[in-house]
C-alpha positions as MATLAB code, in Angstrom:
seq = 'XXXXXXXXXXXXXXXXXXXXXXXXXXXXXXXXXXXXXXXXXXXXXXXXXXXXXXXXXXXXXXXXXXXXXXXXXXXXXXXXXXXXXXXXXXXXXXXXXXXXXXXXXXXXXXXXXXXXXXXXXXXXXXXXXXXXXXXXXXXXXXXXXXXXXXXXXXXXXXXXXXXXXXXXXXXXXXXXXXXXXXXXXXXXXXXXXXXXXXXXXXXXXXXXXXXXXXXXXXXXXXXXXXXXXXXXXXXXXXXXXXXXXXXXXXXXXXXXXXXXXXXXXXXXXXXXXXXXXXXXXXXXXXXXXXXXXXXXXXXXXXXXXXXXXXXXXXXXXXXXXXXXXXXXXXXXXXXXXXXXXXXXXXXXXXXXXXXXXXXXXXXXXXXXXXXXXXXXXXXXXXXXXXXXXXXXXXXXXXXXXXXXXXXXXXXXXXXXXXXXXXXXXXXXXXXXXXXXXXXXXXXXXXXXXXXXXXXXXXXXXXXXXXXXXXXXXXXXXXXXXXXXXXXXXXXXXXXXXXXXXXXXXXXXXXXXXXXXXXXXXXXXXXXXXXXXXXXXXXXXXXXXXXXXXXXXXXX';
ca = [
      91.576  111.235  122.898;
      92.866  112.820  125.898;
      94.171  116.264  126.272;
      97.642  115.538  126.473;
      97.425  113.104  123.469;
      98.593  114.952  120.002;
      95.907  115.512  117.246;
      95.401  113.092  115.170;
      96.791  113.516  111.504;
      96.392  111.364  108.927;
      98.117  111.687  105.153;
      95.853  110.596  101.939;
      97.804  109.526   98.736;
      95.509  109.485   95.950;
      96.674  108.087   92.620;
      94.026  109.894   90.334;
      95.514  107.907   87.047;
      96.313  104.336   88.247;
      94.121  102.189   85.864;
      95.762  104.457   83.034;
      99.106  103.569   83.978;
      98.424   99.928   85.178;
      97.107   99.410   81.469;
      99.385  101.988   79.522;
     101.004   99.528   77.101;
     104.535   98.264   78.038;
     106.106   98.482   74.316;
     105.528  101.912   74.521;
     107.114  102.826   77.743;
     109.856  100.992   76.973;
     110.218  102.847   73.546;
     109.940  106.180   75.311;
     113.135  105.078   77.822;
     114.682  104.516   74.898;
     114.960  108.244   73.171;
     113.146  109.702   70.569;
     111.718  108.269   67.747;
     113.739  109.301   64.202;
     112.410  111.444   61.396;
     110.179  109.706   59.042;
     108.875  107.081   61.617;
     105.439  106.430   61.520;
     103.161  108.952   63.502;
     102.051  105.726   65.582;
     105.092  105.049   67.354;
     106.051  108.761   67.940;
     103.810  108.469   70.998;
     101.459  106.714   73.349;
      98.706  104.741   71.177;
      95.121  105.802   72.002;
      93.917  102.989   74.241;
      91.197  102.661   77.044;
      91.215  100.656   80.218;
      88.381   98.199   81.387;
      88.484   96.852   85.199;
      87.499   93.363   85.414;
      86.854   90.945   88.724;
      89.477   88.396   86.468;
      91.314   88.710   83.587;
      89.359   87.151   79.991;
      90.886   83.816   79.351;
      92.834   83.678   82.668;
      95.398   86.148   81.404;
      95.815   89.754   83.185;
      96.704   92.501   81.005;
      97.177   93.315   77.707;
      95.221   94.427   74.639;
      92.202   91.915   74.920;
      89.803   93.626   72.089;
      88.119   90.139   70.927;
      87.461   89.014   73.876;
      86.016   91.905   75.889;
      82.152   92.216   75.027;
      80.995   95.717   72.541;
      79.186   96.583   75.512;
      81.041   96.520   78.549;
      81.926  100.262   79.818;
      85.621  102.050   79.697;
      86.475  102.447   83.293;
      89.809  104.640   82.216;
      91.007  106.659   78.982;
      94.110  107.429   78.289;
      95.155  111.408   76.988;
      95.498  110.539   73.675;
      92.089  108.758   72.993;
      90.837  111.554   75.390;
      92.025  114.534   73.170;
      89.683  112.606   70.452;
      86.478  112.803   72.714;
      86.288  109.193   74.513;
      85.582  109.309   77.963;
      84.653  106.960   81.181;
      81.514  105.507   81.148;
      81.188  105.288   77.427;
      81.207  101.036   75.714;
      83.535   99.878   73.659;
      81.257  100.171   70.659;
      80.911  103.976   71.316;
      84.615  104.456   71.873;
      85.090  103.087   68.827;
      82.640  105.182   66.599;
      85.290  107.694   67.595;
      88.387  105.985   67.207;
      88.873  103.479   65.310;
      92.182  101.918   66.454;
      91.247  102.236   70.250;
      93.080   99.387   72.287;
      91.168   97.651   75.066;
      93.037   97.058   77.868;
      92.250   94.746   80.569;
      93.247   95.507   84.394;
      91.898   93.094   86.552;
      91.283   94.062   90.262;
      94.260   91.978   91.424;
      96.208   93.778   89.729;
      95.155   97.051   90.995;
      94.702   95.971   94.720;
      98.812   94.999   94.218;
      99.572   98.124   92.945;
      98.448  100.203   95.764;
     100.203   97.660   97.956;
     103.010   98.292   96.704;
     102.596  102.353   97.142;
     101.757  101.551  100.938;
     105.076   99.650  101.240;
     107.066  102.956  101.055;
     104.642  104.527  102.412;
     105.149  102.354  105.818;
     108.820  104.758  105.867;
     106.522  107.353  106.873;
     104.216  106.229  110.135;
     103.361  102.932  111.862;
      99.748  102.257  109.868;
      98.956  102.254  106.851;
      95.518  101.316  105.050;
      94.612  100.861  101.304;
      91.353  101.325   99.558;
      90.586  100.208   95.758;
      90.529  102.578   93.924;
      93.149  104.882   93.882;
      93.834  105.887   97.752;
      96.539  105.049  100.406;
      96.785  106.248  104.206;
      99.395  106.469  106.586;
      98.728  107.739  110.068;
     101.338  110.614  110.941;
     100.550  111.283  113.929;
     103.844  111.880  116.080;
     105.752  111.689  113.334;
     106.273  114.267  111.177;
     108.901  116.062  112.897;
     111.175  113.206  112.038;
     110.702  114.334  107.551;
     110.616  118.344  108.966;
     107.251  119.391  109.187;
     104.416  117.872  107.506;
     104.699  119.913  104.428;
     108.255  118.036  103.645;
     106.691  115.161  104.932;
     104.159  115.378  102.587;
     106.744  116.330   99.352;
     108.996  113.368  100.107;
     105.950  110.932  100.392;
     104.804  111.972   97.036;
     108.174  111.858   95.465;
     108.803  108.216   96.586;
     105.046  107.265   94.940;
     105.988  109.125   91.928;
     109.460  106.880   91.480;
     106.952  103.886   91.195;
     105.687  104.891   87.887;
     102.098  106.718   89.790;
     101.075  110.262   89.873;
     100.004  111.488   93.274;
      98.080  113.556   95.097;
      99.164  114.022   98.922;
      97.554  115.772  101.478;
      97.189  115.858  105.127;
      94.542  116.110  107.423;
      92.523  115.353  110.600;
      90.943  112.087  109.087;
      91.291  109.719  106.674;
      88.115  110.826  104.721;
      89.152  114.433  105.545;
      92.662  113.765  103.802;
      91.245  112.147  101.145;
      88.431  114.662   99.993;
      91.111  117.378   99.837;
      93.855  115.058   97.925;
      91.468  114.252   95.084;
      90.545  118.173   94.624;
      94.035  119.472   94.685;
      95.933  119.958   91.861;
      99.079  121.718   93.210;
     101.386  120.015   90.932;
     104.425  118.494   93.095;
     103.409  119.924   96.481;
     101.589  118.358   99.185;
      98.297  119.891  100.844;
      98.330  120.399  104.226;
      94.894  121.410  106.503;
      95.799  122.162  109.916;
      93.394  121.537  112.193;
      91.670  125.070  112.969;
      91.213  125.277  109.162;
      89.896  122.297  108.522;
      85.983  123.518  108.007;
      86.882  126.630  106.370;
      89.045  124.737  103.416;
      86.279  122.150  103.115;
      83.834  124.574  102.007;
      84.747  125.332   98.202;
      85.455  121.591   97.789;
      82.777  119.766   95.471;
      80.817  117.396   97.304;
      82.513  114.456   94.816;
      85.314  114.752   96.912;
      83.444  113.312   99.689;
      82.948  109.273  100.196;
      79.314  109.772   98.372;
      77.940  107.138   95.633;
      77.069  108.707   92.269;
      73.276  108.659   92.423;
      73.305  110.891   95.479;
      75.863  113.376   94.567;
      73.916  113.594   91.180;
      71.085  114.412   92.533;
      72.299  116.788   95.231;
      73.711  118.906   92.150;
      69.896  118.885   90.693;
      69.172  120.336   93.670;
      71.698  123.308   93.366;
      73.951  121.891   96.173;
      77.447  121.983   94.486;
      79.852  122.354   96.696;
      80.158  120.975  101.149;
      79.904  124.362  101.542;
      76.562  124.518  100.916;
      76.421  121.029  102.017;
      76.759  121.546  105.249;
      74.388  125.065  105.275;
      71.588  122.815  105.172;
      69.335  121.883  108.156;
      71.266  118.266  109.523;
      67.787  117.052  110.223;
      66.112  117.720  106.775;
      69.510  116.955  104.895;
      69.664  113.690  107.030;
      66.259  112.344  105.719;
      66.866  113.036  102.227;
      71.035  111.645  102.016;
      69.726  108.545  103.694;
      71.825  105.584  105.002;
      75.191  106.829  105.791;
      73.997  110.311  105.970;
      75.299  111.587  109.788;
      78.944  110.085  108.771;
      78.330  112.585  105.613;
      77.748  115.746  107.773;
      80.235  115.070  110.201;
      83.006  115.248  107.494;
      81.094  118.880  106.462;
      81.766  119.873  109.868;
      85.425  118.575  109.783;
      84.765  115.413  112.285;
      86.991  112.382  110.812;
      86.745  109.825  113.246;
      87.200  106.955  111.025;
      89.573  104.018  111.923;
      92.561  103.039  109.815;
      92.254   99.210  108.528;
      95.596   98.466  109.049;
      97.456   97.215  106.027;
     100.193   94.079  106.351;
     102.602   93.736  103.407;
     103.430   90.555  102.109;
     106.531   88.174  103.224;
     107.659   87.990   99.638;
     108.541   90.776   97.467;
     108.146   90.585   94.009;
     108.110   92.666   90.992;
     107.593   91.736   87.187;
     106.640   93.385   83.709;
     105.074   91.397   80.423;
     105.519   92.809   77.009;
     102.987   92.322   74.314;
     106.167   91.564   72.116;
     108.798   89.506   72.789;
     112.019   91.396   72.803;
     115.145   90.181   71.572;
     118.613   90.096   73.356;
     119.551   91.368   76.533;
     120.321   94.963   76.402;
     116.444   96.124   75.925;
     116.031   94.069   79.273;
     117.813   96.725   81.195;
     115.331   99.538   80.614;
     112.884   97.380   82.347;
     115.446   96.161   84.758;
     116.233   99.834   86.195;
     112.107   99.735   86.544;
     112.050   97.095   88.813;
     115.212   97.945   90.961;
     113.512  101.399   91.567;
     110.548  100.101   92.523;
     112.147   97.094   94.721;
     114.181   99.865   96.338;
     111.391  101.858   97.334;
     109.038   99.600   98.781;
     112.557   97.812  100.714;
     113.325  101.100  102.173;
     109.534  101.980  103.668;
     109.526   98.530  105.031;
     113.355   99.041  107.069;
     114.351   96.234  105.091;
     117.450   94.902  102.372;
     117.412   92.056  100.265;
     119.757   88.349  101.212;
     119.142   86.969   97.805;
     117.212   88.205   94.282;
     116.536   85.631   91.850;
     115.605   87.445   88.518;
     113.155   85.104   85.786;
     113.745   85.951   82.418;
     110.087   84.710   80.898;
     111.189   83.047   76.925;
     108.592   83.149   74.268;
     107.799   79.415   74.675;
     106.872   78.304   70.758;
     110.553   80.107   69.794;
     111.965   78.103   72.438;
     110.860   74.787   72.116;
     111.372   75.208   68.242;
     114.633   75.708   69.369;
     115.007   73.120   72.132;
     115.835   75.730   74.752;
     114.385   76.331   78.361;
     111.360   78.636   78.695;
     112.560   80.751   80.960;
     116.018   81.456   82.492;
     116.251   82.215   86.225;
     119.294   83.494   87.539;
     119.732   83.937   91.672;
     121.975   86.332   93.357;
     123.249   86.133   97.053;
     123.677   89.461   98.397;
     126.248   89.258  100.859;
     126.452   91.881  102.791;
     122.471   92.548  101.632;
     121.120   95.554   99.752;
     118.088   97.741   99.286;
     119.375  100.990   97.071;
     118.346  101.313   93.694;
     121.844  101.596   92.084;
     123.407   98.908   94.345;
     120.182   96.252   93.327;
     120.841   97.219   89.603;
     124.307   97.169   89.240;
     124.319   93.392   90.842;
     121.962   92.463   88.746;
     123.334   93.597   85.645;
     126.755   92.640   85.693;
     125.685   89.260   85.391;
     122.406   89.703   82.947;
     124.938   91.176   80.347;
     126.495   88.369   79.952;
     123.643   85.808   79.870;
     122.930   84.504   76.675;
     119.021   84.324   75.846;
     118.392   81.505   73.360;
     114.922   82.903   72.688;
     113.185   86.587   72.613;
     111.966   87.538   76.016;
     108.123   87.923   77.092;
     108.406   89.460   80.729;
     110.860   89.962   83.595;
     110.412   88.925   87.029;
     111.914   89.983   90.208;
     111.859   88.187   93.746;
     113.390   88.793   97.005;
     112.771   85.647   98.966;
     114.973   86.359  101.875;
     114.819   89.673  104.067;
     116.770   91.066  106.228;
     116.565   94.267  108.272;
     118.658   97.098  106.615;
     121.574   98.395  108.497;
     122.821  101.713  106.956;
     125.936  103.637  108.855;
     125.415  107.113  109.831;
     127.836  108.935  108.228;
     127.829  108.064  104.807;
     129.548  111.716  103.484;
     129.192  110.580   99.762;
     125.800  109.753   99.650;
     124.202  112.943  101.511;
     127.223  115.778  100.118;
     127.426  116.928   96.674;
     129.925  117.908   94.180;
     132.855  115.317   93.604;
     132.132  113.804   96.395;
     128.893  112.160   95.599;
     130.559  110.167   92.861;
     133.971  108.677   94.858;
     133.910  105.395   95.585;
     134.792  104.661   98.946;
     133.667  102.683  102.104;
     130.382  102.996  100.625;
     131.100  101.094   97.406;
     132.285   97.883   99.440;
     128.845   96.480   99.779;
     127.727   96.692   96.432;
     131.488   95.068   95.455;
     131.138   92.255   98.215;
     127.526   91.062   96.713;
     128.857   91.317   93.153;
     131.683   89.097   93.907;
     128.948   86.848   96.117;
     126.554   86.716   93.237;
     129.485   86.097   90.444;
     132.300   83.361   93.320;
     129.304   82.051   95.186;
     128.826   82.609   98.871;
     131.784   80.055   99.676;
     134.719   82.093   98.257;
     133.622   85.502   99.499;
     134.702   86.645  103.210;
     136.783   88.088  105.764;
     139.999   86.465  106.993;
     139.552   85.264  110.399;
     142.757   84.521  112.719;
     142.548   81.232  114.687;
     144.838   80.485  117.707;
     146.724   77.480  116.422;
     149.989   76.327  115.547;
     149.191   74.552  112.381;
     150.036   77.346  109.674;
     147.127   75.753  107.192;
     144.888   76.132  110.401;
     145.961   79.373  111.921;
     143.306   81.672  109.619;
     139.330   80.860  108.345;
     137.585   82.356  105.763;
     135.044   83.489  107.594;
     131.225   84.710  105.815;
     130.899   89.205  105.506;
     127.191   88.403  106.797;
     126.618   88.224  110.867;
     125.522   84.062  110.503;
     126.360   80.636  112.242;
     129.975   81.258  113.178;
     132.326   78.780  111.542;
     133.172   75.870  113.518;
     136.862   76.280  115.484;
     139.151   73.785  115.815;
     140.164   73.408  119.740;
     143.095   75.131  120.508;
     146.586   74.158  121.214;
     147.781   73.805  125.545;
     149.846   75.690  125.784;
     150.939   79.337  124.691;
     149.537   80.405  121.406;
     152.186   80.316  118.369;
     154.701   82.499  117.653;
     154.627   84.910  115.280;
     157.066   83.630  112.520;
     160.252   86.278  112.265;
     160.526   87.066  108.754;
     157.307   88.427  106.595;
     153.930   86.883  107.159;
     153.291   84.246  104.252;
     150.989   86.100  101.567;
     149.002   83.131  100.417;
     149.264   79.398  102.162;
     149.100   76.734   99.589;
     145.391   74.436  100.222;
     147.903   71.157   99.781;
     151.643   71.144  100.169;
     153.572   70.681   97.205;
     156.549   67.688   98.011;
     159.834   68.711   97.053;
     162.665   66.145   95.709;
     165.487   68.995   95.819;
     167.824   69.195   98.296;
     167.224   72.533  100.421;
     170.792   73.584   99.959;
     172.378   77.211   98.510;
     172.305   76.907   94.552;
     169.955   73.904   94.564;
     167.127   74.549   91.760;
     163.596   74.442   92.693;
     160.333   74.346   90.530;
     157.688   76.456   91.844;
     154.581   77.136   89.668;
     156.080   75.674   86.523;
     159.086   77.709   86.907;
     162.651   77.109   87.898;
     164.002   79.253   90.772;
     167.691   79.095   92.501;
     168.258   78.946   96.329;
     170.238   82.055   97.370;
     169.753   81.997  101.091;
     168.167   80.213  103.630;
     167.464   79.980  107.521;
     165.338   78.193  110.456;
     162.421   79.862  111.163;
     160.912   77.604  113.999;
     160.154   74.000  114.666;
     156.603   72.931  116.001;
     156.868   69.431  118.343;
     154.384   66.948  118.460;
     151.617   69.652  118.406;
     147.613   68.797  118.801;
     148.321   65.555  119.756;
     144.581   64.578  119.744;
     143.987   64.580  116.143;
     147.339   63.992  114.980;
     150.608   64.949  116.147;
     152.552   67.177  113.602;
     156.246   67.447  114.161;
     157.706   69.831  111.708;
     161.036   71.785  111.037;
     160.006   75.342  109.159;
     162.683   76.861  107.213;
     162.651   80.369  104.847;
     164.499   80.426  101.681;
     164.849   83.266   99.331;
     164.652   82.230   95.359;
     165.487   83.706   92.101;
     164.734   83.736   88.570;
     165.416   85.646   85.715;
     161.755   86.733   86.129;
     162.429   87.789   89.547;
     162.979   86.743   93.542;
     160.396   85.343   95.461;
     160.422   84.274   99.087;
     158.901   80.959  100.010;
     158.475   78.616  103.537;
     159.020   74.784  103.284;
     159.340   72.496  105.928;
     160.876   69.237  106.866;
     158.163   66.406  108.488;
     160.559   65.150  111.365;
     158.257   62.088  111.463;
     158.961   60.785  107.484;
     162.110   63.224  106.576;
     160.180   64.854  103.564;
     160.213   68.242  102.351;
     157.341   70.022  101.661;
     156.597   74.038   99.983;
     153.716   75.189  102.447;
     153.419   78.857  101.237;
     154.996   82.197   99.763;
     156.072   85.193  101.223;
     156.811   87.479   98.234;
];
């Protein structure tokens, strides 16, 4: 690196509970979202059940997840515990068949290493918001190279705060800190415990923080760092206070990388990370669920996740198409689908939270299940990059403000009338220079797409502008009228009789777009009442056949 290139900084998010959370069971964060359990319930459902987590290369049976007791082997080791079977003395490393001796009504879970490996994908999705590469590494750590880029969150500390904040709104605890290297980072994230802060090293202080961490912290297999504790060598500190030659022999392969990262040398490269094309988020319950309205605890889940990873990727969602997964023997008992998929067109396209929830459950309240529900998932399959305005006063002020609805509330009421009308009825009003009145406007898409296809226009000068009020709504066909267009002749427009009070010429058009076919028409206003009330309408008179036709209303 030369001297004019900025030190290198690199932030480590470590997620010191993932397999815990991965496998915490998903009736029982769902009951939590749902408020607290009444008096007299049983002591069981108050809280978390105690429950362990084993990591697998594949899921027994084919199936990922879920309480898999009989068919995980007595033997096989706990790779994760979660706080309530912890509190009653089970621990990693310990089998099944010893967990149990303790507690009795331990759940198994199952978290294969798919699973995991997508999970951290998913936490270096937002964190691409934060620098140009980003690496993973099973199993609990996530990079992203800050270099140059800090100043843009206000400092690295803030950088550091908002990164972890973001990971926490997926569901993860985090550890963040930032340093000169990727190992560096990552040795000081898993020994800090600063509760919702991030850790940052500069540079100069790099070797003097290392030295009181333990030498776990550092990228060291468990046979070695066991037996350099035998030794009496607990801490890099005294690590590094070793002769490198001597130390060297005895750490064997891998052993120089070691002492470099005592010294506070990090030259590791970042692997850099691509995310996938498709977005998708989903949840599984071990009970089916009945109706709609538990759905939308799990439904606010998966918008805030879709949001985050959308916004540290620069991107919205086109379209979501939502799979409602039906418990298939109570649906074929009842002759109904399996599963219910329902596909939105966002139009203009989304990424925030709120805007991806509300859209999606408008319509999901009204969707009638005809059997309980076994899982949820949620797909973007087209992407588009996100295009937020700059001044956007009632999403970054406070007070009454951040609740009016204003400019900012139009997108997220264009893609619920997209997703309800369908992308064909949803638009902008386009003028079009001819003289046909049916042709003189196109409905014309809110997205930036293939621009609609214009009829040529008119020689000639563009139309006039007719003298009396524009016409609020043109009629798709032209209704034929038998009355004679005469004061105190009686009209029937929309199933109701009207008078004619007044009338006068508007304008004639003459043998106009002769190419396709020539229209030859005589427009004429005429003002109508009703004991319901006056309405203004234009008709006109084909000079070709002599028929009278109502073309559209003014009023």
């Amino acid at each position: 690196m030369s001297a004019a290139s900025p030190e290198r900084r690199v932030a480590a998010v470590v997620l010191p509970a993932l397999l815990v959370e991965l496998g915490r069971p998903a009736l029982g964060a769902l009951a939590r979202a749902a408020g607290p359990t009444p008096r007299g319930a049983p002591a069981r459902s108050r809280g978390e059940p105690s429950f362990a987590v084993v990591l697998a290369d594949d899921a027994p049976g084919g199936e990922a997840g879920g309480s898999e007791v009989e068919r995980v082997k007595p033997a096989a080791r706990l790779d994760a515990v979660g706080e309530r079977a912890r509190r009653f003395g089970v621990c990693e490393g310990q089998s099944i068949a010893e967990a149990r001796a303790l507690v009795a009504s331990l759940e198994v879970r199952v978290v294969t290493r798919a699973e995991l490996l997508r999970a951290l994908e998913r936490v270096a999705e937002v964190a691409l918001g934060f620098g140009a590469t980003v690496a993973v590494e099973a199993p609990d750590t996530v990079w992203v190279d800050v270099t140059g880029s800090a100043h843009l969150a206000g400092g690295e500390a803030r950088l550091g705060l908002e990164l972890a904040s973001q990971v926490r709104a997926l569901g993860h605890r985090a550890r963040v800190a930032v340093s000169g290297g990727p190992r560096l980072a990552q040795a000081f994230a898993r020994s800090f415990a600063g509760g919702e802060a991030a850790r940052v090293v500069p540079p100069e202080r790099t070797a003097e923080a290392l030295a009181p961490l333990p030498v776990v912290a550092l990228p060291i297999d468990t046979e070695r760092a066991s037996w350099l504790l035998r030794v009496g060598i607990a801490t890099v500190g005294e690590l590094r206070a070793l002769p490198r030659a001597s130390a060297a022999s005895r750490l064997g392969p891998g052993a120089s990388r070691l002492l470099d990262l005592c010294e506070g040398k990090d030259a590791e490269p970042l692997t850099a990370f691509t995310p996938p094309s498709v977005l998708v988020e989903e949840a599984s319950f071990d009970e089916p669920l009945g109706g709609v309205e538990p759905l939308g605890f799990v439904l606010s889940g998966l918008a805030a996740r879709l949001s985050a990873r959308l916004g540290g990727r620069g991107l919205a969602a086109r379209a979501l198409e939502l799979v409602i997964e039906g418990d298939r023997s109570i649906a074929r008992l009842r002759g109904a689908p399996e599963r219910v998929k329902l596909r939105f067109e966002l139009e203009p396209p989304l990424w925030r939270e709120e805007e991806l929830r509300r859209v999606i459950a408008s319509r999901l309240e009204r969707t009638r299940l005809a059997a309980p529900s076994r899982g949820l998932r949620l797909e973007v399959p087209l992407l588009t990059p996100a295009r937020a305005r700059q001044l956007e006063l009632s999403r970054v002020s406070g007070g009454a403000l951040t609740g009016s609805r204003g400019l900012e509330a139009l997108p997220v009421l264009l893609a619920e009338l997209t997703a309800e009308l369908g992308r064909e009825r949803v638009g902008t009003l386009r003028v079009l220079g001819s003289h046909r009145l049916e042709a003189s406007s196109v409905l014309a898409p809110v997205l930036d797409g293939p621009a609609p296809v214009k009829p040529r226009k008119a020689r000639g000068r563009a139309a006039p502008p007719l003298p009396g009020r524009a016409p609020l709504r043109v009629l798709q066909e032209p209704v034929p009228l038998d009355a004679p267009l005469r004061k105190g002749a009686l009209l029937s427009v929309e199933r109701r009789l009207y008078s004619i009070d007044a009338l006068g010429f508007e304008r004639r058009v003459d043998e106009i777009e002769w190419w396709l076919r020539p229209v030859a028409r005589d427009y004429l206003r005429l003002w109508l009442s009703s004991p319901e009330g006056c309405l203004e309408a234009l008709v006109y008179v084909d000079r070709h056949t002599g028929k009278r036709f109502l073309h559209a209303l003014a009023g």
